[in-house]
Structures are given as structure tokens and as C-alpha cells.
mmCIF file of C-alpha atoms and ligand atoms in Angstrom:
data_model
loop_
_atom_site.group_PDB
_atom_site.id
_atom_site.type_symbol
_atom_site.label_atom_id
_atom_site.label_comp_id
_atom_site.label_asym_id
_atom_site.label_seq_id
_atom_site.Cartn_x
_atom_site.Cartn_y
_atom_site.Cartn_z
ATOM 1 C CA UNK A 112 232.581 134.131 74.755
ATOM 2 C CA UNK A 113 228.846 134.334 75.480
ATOM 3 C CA UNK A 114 226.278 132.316 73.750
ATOM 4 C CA UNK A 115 228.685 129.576 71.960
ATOM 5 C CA UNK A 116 231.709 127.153 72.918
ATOM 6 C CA UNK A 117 234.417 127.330 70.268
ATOM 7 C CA UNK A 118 236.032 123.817 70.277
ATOM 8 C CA UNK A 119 238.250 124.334 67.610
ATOM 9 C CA UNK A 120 238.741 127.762 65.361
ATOM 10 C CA UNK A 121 239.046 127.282 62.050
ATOM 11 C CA UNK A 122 242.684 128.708 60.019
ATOM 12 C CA UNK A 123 242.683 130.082 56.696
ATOM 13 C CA UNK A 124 244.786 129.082 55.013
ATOM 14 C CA UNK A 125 246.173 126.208 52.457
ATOM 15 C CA UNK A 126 250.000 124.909 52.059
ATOM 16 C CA UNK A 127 250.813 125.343 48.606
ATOM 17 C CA UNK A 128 253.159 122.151 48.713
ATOM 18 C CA UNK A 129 250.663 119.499 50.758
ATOM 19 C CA UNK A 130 247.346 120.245 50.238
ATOM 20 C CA UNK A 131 244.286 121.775 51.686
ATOM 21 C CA UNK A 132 244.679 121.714 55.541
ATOM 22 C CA UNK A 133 240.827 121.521 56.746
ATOM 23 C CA UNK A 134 241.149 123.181 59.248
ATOM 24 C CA UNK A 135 237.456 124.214 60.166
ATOM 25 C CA UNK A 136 235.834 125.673 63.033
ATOM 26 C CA UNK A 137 233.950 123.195 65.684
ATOM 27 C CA UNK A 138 231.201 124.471 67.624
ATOM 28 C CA UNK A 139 229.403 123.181 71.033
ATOM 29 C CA UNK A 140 226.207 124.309 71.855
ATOM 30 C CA UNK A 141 224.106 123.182 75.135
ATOM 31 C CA UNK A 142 220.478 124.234 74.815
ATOM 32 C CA UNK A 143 218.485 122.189 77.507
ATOM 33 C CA UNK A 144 219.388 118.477 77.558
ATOM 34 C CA UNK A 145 220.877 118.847 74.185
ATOM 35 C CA UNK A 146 224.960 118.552 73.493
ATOM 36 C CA UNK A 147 225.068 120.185 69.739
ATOM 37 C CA UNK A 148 227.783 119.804 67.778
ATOM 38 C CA UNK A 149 228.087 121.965 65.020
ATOM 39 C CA UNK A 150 230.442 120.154 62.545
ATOM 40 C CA UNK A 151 232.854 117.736 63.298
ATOM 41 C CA UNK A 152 236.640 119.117 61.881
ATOM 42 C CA UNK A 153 238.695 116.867 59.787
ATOM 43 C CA UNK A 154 240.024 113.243 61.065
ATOM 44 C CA UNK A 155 243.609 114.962 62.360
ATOM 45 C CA UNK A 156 241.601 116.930 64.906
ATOM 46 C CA UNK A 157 240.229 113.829 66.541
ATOM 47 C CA UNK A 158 242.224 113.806 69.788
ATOM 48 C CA UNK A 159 242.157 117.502 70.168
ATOM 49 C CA UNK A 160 238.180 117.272 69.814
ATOM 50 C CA UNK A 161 237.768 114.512 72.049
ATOM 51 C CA UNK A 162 240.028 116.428 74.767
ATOM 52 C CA UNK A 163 238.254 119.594 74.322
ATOM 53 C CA UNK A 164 235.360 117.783 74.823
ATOM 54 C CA UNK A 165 236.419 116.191 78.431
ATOM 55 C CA UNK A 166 237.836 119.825 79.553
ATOM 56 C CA UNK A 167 234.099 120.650 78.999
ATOM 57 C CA UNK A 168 233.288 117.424 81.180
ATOM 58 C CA UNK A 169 231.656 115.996 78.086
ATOM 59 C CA UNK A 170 232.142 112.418 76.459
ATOM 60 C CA UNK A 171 231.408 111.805 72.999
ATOM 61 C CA UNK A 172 228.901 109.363 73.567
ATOM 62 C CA UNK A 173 226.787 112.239 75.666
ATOM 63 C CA UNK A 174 226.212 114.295 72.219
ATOM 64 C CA UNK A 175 223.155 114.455 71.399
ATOM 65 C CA UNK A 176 222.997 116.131 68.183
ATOM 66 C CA UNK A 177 225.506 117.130 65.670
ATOM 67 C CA UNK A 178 224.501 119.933 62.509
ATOM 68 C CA UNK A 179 226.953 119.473 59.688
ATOM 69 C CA UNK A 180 227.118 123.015 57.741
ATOM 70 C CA UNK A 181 228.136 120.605 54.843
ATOM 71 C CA UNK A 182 229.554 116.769 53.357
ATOM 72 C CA UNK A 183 233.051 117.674 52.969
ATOM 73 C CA UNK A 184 234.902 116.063 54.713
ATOM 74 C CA UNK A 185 236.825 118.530 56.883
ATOM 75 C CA UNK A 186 233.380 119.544 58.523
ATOM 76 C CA UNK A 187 231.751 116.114 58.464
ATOM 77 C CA UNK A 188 234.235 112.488 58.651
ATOM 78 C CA UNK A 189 234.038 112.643 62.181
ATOM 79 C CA UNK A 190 229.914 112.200 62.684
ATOM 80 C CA UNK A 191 231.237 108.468 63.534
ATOM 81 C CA UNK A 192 232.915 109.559 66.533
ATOM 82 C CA UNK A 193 229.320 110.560 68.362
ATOM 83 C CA UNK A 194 227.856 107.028 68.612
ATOM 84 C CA UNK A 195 224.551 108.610 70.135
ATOM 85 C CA UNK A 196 223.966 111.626 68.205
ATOM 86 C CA UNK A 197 221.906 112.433 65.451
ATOM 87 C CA UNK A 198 223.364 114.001 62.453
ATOM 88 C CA UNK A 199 221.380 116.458 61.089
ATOM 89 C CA UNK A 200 222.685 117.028 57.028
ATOM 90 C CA UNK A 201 220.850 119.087 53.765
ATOM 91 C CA UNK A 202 218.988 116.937 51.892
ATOM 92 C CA UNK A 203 219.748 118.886 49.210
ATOM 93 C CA UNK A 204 223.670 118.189 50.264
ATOM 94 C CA UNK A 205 223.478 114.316 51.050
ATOM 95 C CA UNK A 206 221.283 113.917 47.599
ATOM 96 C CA UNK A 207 224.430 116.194 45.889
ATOM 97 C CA UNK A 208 227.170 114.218 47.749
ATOM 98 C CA UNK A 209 225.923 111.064 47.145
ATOM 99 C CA UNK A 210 226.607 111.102 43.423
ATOM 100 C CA UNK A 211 229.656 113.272 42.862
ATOM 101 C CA UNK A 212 232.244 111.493 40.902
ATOM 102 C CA UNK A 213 234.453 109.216 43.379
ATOM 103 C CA UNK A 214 237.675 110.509 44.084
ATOM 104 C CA UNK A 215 237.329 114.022 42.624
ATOM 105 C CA UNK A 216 236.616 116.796 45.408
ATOM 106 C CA UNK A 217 236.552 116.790 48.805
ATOM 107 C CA UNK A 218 233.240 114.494 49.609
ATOM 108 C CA UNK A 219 234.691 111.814 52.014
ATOM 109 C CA UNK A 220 232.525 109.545 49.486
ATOM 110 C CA UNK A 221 232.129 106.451 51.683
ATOM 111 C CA UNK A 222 231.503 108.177 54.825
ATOM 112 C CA UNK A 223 228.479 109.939 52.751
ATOM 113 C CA UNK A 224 226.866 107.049 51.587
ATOM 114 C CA UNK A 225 227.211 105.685 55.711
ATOM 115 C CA UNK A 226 225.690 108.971 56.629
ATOM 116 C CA UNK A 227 222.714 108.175 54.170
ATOM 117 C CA UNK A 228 221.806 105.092 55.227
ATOM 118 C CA UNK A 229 222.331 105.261 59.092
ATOM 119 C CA UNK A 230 219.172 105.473 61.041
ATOM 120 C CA UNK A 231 220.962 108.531 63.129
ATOM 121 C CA UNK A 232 220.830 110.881 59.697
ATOM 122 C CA UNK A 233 218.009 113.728 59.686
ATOM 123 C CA UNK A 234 217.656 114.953 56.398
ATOM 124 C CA UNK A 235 216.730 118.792 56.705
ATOM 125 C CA UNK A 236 214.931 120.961 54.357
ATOM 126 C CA UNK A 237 215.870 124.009 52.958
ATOM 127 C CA UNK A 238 214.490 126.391 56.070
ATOM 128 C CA UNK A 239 214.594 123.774 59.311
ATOM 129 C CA UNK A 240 214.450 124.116 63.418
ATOM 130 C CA UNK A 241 216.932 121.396 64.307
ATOM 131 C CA UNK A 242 216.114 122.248 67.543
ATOM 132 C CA UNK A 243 214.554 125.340 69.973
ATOM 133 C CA UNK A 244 216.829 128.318 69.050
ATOM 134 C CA UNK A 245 218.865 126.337 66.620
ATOM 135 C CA UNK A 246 217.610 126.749 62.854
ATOM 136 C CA UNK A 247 219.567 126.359 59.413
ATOM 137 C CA UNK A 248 219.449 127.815 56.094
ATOM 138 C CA UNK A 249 220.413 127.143 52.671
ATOM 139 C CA UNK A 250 223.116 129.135 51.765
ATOM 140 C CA UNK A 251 224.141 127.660 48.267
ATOM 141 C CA UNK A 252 227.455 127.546 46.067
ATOM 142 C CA UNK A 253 230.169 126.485 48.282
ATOM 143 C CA UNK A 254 228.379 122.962 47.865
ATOM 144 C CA UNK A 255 224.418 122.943 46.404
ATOM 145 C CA UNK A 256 223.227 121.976 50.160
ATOM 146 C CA UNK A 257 225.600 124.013 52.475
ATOM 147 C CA UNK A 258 223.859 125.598 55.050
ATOM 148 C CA UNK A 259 224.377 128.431 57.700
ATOM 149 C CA UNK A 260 223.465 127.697 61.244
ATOM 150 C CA UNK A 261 221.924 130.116 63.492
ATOM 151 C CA UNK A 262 222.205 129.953 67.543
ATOM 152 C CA UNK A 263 219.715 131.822 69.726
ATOM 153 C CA UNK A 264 221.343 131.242 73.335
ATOM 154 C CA UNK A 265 220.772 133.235 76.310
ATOM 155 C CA UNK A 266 220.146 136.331 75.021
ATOM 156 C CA UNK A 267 223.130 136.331 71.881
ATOM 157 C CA UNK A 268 223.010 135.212 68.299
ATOM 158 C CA UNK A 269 225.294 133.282 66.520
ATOM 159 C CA UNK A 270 225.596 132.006 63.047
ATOM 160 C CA UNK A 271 227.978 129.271 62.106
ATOM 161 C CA UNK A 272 228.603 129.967 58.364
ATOM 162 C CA UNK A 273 230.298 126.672 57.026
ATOM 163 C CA UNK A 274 231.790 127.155 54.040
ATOM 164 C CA UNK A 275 229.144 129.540 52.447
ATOM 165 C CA UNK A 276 231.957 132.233 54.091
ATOM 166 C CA UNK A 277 235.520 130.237 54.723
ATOM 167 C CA UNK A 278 236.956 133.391 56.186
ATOM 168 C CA UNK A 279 237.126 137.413 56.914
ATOM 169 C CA UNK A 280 238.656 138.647 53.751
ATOM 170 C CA UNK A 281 235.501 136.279 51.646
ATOM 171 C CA UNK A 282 232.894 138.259 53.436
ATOM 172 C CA UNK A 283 234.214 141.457 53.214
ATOM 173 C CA UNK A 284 235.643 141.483 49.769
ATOM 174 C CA UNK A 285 232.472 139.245 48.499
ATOM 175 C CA UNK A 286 234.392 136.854 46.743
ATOM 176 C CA UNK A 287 235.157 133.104 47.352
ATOM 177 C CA UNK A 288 237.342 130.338 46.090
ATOM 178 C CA UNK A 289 236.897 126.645 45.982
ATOM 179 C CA UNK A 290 232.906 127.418 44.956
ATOM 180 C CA UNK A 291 230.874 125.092 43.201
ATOM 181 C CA UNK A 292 229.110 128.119 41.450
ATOM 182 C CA UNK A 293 230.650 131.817 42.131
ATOM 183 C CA UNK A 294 227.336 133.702 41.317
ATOM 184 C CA UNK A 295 225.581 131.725 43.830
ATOM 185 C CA UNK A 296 228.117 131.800 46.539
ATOM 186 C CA UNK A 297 228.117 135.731 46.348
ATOM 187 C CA UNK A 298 224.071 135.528 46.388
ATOM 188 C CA UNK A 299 224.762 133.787 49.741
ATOM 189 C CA UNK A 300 227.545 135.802 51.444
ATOM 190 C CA UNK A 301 225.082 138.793 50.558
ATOM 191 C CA UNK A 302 222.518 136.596 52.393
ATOM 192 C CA UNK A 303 224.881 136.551 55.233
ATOM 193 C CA UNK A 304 225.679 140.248 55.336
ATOM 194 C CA UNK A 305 221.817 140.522 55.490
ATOM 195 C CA UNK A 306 221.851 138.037 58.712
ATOM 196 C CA UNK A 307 224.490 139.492 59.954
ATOM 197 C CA UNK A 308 223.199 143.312 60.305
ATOM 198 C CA UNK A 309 219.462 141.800 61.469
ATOM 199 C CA UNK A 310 220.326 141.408 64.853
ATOM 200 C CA UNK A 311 223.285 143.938 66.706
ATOM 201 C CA UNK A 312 225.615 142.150 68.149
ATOM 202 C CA UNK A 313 225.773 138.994 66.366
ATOM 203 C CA UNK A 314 228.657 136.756 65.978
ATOM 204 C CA UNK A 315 229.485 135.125 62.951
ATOM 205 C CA UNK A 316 231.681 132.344 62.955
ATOM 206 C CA UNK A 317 233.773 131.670 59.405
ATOM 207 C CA UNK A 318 234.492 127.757 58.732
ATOM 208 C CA UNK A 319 237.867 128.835 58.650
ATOM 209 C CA UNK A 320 239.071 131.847 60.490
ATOM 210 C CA UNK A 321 238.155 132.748 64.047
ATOM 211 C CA UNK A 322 233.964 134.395 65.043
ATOM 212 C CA UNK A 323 233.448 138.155 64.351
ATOM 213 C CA UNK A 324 231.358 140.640 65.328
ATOM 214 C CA UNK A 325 230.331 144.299 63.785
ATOM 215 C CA UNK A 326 231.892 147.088 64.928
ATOM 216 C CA UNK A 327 232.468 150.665 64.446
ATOM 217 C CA UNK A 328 231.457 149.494 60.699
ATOM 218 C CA UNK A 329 233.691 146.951 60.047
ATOM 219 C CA UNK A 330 234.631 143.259 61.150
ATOM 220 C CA UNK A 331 236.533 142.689 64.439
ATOM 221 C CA UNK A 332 237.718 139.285 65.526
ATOM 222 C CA UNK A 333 236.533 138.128 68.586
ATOM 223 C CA UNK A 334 239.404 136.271 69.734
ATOM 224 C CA UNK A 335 243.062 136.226 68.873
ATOM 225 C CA UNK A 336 244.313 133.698 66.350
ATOM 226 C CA UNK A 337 246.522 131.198 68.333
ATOM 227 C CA UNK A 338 247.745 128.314 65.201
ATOM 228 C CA UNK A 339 250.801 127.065 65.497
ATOM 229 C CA UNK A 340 253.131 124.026 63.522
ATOM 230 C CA UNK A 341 255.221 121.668 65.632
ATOM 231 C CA UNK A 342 257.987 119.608 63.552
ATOM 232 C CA UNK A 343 260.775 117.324 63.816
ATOM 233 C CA UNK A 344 263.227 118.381 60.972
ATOM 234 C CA UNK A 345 266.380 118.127 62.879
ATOM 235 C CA UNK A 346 267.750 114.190 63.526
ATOM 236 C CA UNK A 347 267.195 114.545 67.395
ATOM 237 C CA UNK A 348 263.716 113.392 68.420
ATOM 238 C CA UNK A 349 263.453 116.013 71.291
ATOM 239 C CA UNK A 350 264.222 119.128 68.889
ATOM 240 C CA UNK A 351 260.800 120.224 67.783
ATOM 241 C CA UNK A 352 260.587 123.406 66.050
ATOM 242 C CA UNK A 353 257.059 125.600 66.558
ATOM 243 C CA UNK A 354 256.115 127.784 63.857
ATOM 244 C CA UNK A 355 253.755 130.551 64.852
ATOM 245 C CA UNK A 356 250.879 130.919 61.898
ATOM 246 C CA UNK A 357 249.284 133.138 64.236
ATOM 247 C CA UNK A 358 250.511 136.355 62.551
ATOM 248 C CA UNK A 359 248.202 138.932 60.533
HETATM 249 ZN ZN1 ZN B 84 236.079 123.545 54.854
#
């Protein structure tokens, strides 16, 4: 893929008996001297990030800047793993995080009120340039402060959406779950449609579900989905069953 590095692609989906999985979408972006992350995945996908990272010949002291679409803590927990990098957050968002109720949603509560005191935070406004070719929006609902990111590199655009648009079937049916306010969140995926059509050939890439382009009217996926489950249920450590979530 042109323009982006996909470190980890997002999965949409939720188990009904454990829980939200977080699975989110984690995005590397070079532009100059700059190593941008855009958000960070949830704490299981440390060790896949980290190797990801070294495939790319990167180590996770060398990033220079990370964009977090959002404070929950599937996109954002693992800011601490970048001891060099600035982490550029909503101020709107860190100012809403900051006093949701403790141990209500999905705010990773103490690693928000870190965030807001470490000198590596950059609070960003609603309309920002976190760096050349790399600007953010307010896209609101999802959370009051989530934000879409938008990628100018070498000639392609790409826009991270965060949450504001979890997946394919949100932007094309214009409805979301797990929205702080539903009227906003379909202001914003209407928002998105508009970004979307500005510029042929853009690829948007959900939080959760693998980057899309236009075509022939309607969404294509740019990749194939590759998610799979490895577990022990059987009494014999070396029997590990793989369960393919890859299918449509
Ligand atoms: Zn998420």
C-alpha cells in the first residue's frame, strides 16, 4: 500500500461472552525525520507492535510523534511504550477524559491523567497541522474530542478515522454504536463521506476494519482481512486450535 504503513488492522467485531476486543487499527507514517504513529492499539497488541515495528527496522524509542484519534484506551494505553515521542491528543478529548466517572467506559482513567500532565502531551485544537502533510479534525460523538487524521504522502491521501467510523457497514449504512451522542456521530460520518469524495483515490482507514477506497461507487477493501484465534482447549499443551475470523 502506497502512502501509509498499516501496523496492525483493526477487526470488527465484539465477543458477546468476554467483552469488547479493541482491536483497532495502528498506523506508521514517515514524513521527513518524523516516525508517526497514529494510535497505539490496546495493551494485548504490545509485542505484535513492537515486532512490527523492528520488521520496519524501527525501535520504539526512534518515534517521534504519535496522533491518538482518541483517549480510549484501545487507541491510546500504549503512548508509554514511545519514551521519545510526543503525543499529540484533542484538547477537547483530554479535558472530556479527564473527568468521566472512574471505572465507567472505556477511558484508561489513570493513563489519561499521565497523558495530561507529561511534558510529551500536545494538546491540539479543533483544526491542527501536527505536522507537514499531517492535519486532524474534530469529528465529534464517538467521544466529544475524537478526531480524524489526514495523511498527505507522496502523492496519496489518507485519513485515519478513529472511532468517528469503527468500520465499513457504519459508514455506509450511517449509523454507529457505542456513540456518546448518535446525532453528532452521523454529523461526522457525513463529514467523512464529504472527505472522502474531496480527493479521488483516497483511502480511509476504519478504527476497526481494514482501509478502503471508492470504487465503481461503492467501498472496496484494500486488503484482505487476515484475523485469526489461537487456543488451548484440549489438555495437551501442543494442540492449539486456530479459528479463522477472517470470513465475510
Ligand atoms: Zn476503538
Amino acid at each position: 500500500m502506497t502512502g501509509i504503513d498499516l501496523l496492525i488492522t483493526g477487526y470488527p467485531g465484539v465477543s458477546p461472552s468476554n467483552g469488547g476486543m479493541g482491536w483497532s487499527s495502528v498506523g506508521l507514517v514517515r514524513s521527513g525525520e518524523r516516525i508517526v504513529l497514529i494510535d497505539t492499539g490496546p495493551f494485548g497488541a504490545r509485542d505484535l507492535l513492537r515486532r512490527r515495528l523492528a520488521e520496519r527496522g524501527v525501535a520504539p524509542d526512534e518515534v517521534t510523534d504519535i496522533v491518538l484519534t482518541h483517549c480510549h484506551h484501545d487507541h491510546s494505553v500504549n503512548w508509554t511504550m514511545f519514551s521519545r515521542a510526543r503525543v499529540h491528543v484533542s484538547r477537547r478529548e483530554m479535558e472530556w477524559a479527564l473527568q468521566v466517572p472512574h471505572g465507567v467506559g472505556p477511558v484508561p482513567e489513570l493513563y489519561v491523567r499521565e497523558l495530561a500532565s507529561s511534558p510529551a502531551t500536545v494538546l491540539l485544537d479543533d483544526e491542527s497541522e501536527v505536522l507537514p502533510g499531517i492535519r486532524t479534525e474534530i469529528v465529534p460523538g464517538h467521544t466529544p474530542g475524537s478526531l480524524i487524521v489526514t495523511v498527505d504522502h507522496d502523492g496519496t491521501r489518507t485519513i485515519f478515522l478513529g472511532d468517528a467510523a469503527k468500520n465499513r457497514a457504519e459508514l455506509v449504512c450511517h449509523r454507529v454504536d457505542a456513540t456518546l451522542d448518535a446525532p453528532l456521530s452521523k454529523d461526522s460520518i457525513a463529514r467523512i463521506w464529504t472527505r472522502w469524495e474531496e480527493v479521488p483515490g483516497t483511502t480511509v482507514v476504519p478504527g476497526h476494519d481494514l482501509p478502503m477506497v471508492l470504487r465503481d461507487g461503492g467501498c472496496s477493501y484494500l486488503d484482505t482481512r487476515q484475523t485469526s484465534v489461537q487456543a488451548r482447549l484440549s489438555a495437551d499443551f501442543d494442540d492449539v486450535t486456530t479459528f479463522d475470523l477472517a470470513e465475510e
